[in-house]
Amino acid sequence: MLHACVGMDQNLILLGITSSLLIVFGAVGTLFRYRTNEILYLADWFVAALVGYGGFAMLTFIGYLAANPDARLLVSEHSTLAWIYPVLCCLVIVGTWLSIWAFNPADKLNPLNQHWAIVPPLMRYQIVAVAMLVIGLVSYWLYARSYGGFSQLLAQAAGIRAGLVDVGDNPYTFLKRFGGFVFFSVLIFSGIILTKSKGALHSVLSWSGFSISFAVSLFILYSWEGRLGLVMFLLIVPLGYLLHKSGPSLKTLRRSLLLVIIPAIVLPASSAIWGKSSNLENVGAFFVKELSYPVVSLTRAHETNSLRYMKDILAAPAYLFPTRVWQGILGLDTATD
């Protein structure tokens, strides 16, 4: 292993160093905040996600390359700026902590503060959840109609993802991602169920809405052909139950890390379900392929040899419109085009 690391590209070694620094920096900062606040805010979970993806995932990437010379030679040609990704994650973490300090959520969002503890009626949550379910379902129905309906969309899903199916004649391609509203519906209904509210009518409505939105979400994610997204979605509900049962504490964070074992087991074996591989993929190769897209996107943007001057942030609202609008009329492109 040491001999393999010595022969590695210098940029990959830098990637390993910056990933390790990200892990230490994020872990120490999160632990300090927990000791100070005695609770983990959503911002702390966001930092933990950055550490997990930008730190541990990149170390997995390096470990696989160190043990596979052929893959290492292929990647080293395009790894000039790969080490910058963990550095950017560190900058995002610093910005997150500075924002928390500036807005002082400990005083403004204290759950014990009666001025901020006003909970809307349960029916309002159910109305929002139903509205999101309807918007997501109708949007996805319009999107699927050009392919012949839901069943035909499912049959052509692999070709659409691979770019083999012409979607130019579908005027509703921009509504594809609006199907994601159904995911939020699942979260809201599951939150209502976890509160164990009294009343048979509320219980029936909540369980019915949860069942329908959960089934629709599975269909949408399956039609997107995204294995990682599907498995992560299936982990949301048990993680929500864990948070509700134990509270947002460091102990809960440690327990939630056990859920990582499930994707590690399920994801490589899922290739046969989607027909992407007749045999089980090499586990290391699978996770490198799934986790390396930030590095690939960063490298692709760098290879264009042009500065974008943050124009993607300014143009972000335009990407909500169909491609023929932001690309054909406005002349915009993405960093990886």
CSV table of N, CA and C in Angstrom, one decimal, residues 2 13-14 28 43 55 62 85 118 122 125 129 134 159 170 179 182 189-190 192 210 267 278 292-293 304 306 322 332:
chain,number,residue,atom,x,y,z
A,2,LEU,N,1.9,1.2,0.8
A,2,LEU,CA,2.8,2.4,0.9
A,2,LEU,C,3.5,2.6,-0.4
A,13,ILE,N,-2.1,12.9,-4.0
A,13,ILE,CA,-1.6,13.0,-2.6
A,13,ILE,C,-2.1,14.2,-2.0
A,14,LEU,N,-2.1,15.4,-2.7
A,14,LEU,CA,-2.7,16.6,-2.1
A,14,LEU,C,-4.2,16.5,-1.8
A,28,VAL,N,-13.7,18.6,14.6
A,28,VAL,CA,-13.4,19.4,15.8
A,28,VAL,C,-14.3,20.6,16.0
A,43,ALA,N,-27.6,23.2,10.8
A,43,ALA,CA,-26.3,23.6,10.2
A,43,ALA,C,-25.2,22.7,10.5
A,55,GLY,N,-14.7,14.6,2.7
A,55,GLY,CA,-13.6,14.0,3.4
A,55,GLY,C,-13.4,12.5,3.2
A,62,ILE,N,-9.2,7.9,-3.0
A,62,ILE,CA,-7.7,7.7,-3.1
A,62,ILE,C,-7.3,6.3,-2.8
A,85,TYR,N,-11.3,20.6,-4.1
A,85,TYR,CA,-12.7,20.3,-3.6
A,85,TYR,C,-12.8,20.3,-2.1
A,118,ILE,N,-44.7,29.1,18.5
A,118,ILE,CA,-46.1,29.0,18.1
A,118,ILE,C,-46.1,28.0,16.9
A,122,LEU,N,-52.4,21.5,12.9
A,122,LEU,CA,-52.0,20.3,12.2
A,122,LEU,C,-52.6,20.3,10.8
A,125,TYR,N,-50.4,21.8,8.0
A,125,TYR,CA,-49.3,20.9,7.5
A,125,TYR,C,-49.8,19.9,6.5
A,129,ALA,N,-48.8,19.4,2.6
A,129,ALA,CA,-48.3,18.1,2.2
A,129,ALA,C,-49.2,17.6,1.0
A,134,VAL,N,-49.9,16.9,-4.9
A,134,VAL,CA,-50.7,17.1,-6.2
A,134,VAL,C,-49.8,17.8,-7.2
A,159,GLY,N,-32.8,4.8,-21.3
A,159,GLY,CA,-32.4,5.5,-22.5
A,159,GLY,C,-32.4,7.0,-22.3
A,170,ASN,N,-40.6,17.0,-26.3
A,170,ASN,CA,-41.3,17.0,-25.0
A,170,ASN,C,-41.3,18.5,-24.5
A,179,GLY,N,-41.3,16.8,-10.0
A,179,GLY,CA,-41.8,15.6,-9.3
A,179,GLY,C,-41.2,15.5,-7.9
A,182,VAL,N,-43.1,15.7,-4.4
A,182,VAL,CA,-43.7,14.5,-3.7
A,182,VAL,C,-42.7,14.1,-2.6
A,189,PHE,N,-45.7,14.3,5.8
A,189,PHE,CA,-46.7,13.3,6.4
A,189,PHE,C,-46.0,12.4,7.4
A,190,SER,N,-44.7,12.1,7.2
A,190,SER,CA,-44.1,11.3,8.2
A,190,SER,C,-43.9,12.1,9.5
A,192,ILE,N,-45.9,14.4,10.6
A,192,ILE,CA,-47.2,14.4,11.3
A,192,ILE,C,-47.5,13.1,12.0
A,210,PHE,N,-49.3,9.6,3.4
A,210,PHE,CA,-47.9,9.1,3.4
A,210,PHE,C,-47.8,7.9,2.5
A,267,LEU,N,-26.2,-0.9,-2.4
A,267,LEU,CA,-25.9,-0.2,-3.7
A,267,LEU,C,-25.2,-1.0,-4.7
A,278,SER,N,-24.4,-7.5,-15.2
A,278,SER,CA,-24.9,-8.9,-15.0
A,278,SER,C,-24.3,-9.5,-13.8
A,292,SER,N,-17.3,10.2,-7.1
A,292,SER,CA,-16.3,11.0,-7.7
A,292,SER,C,-16.8,12.1,-8.5
A,293,TYR,N,-18.2,12.3,-8.6
A,293,TYR,CA,-18.7,13.3,-9.6
A,293,TYR,C,-18.3,14.7,-9.2
A,304,THR,N,-12.4,23.7,-19.5
A,304,THR,CA,-12.9,24.7,-20.5
A,304,THR,C,-12.0,25.9,-20.6
A,306,SER,N,-11.8,28.7,-19.1
A,306,SER,CA,-12.5,30.0,-19.1
A,306,SER,C,-13.1,30.3,-17.7
A,322,PRO,N,-37.6,25.8,-19.1
A,322,PRO,CA,-37.2,24.8,-20.1
A,322,PRO,C,-35.8,25.2,-20.7
A,332,LEU,N,-27.6,30.7,-22.3
A,332,LEU,CA,-26.8,30.3,-21.1
A,332,LEU,C,-26.3,28.9,-21.3
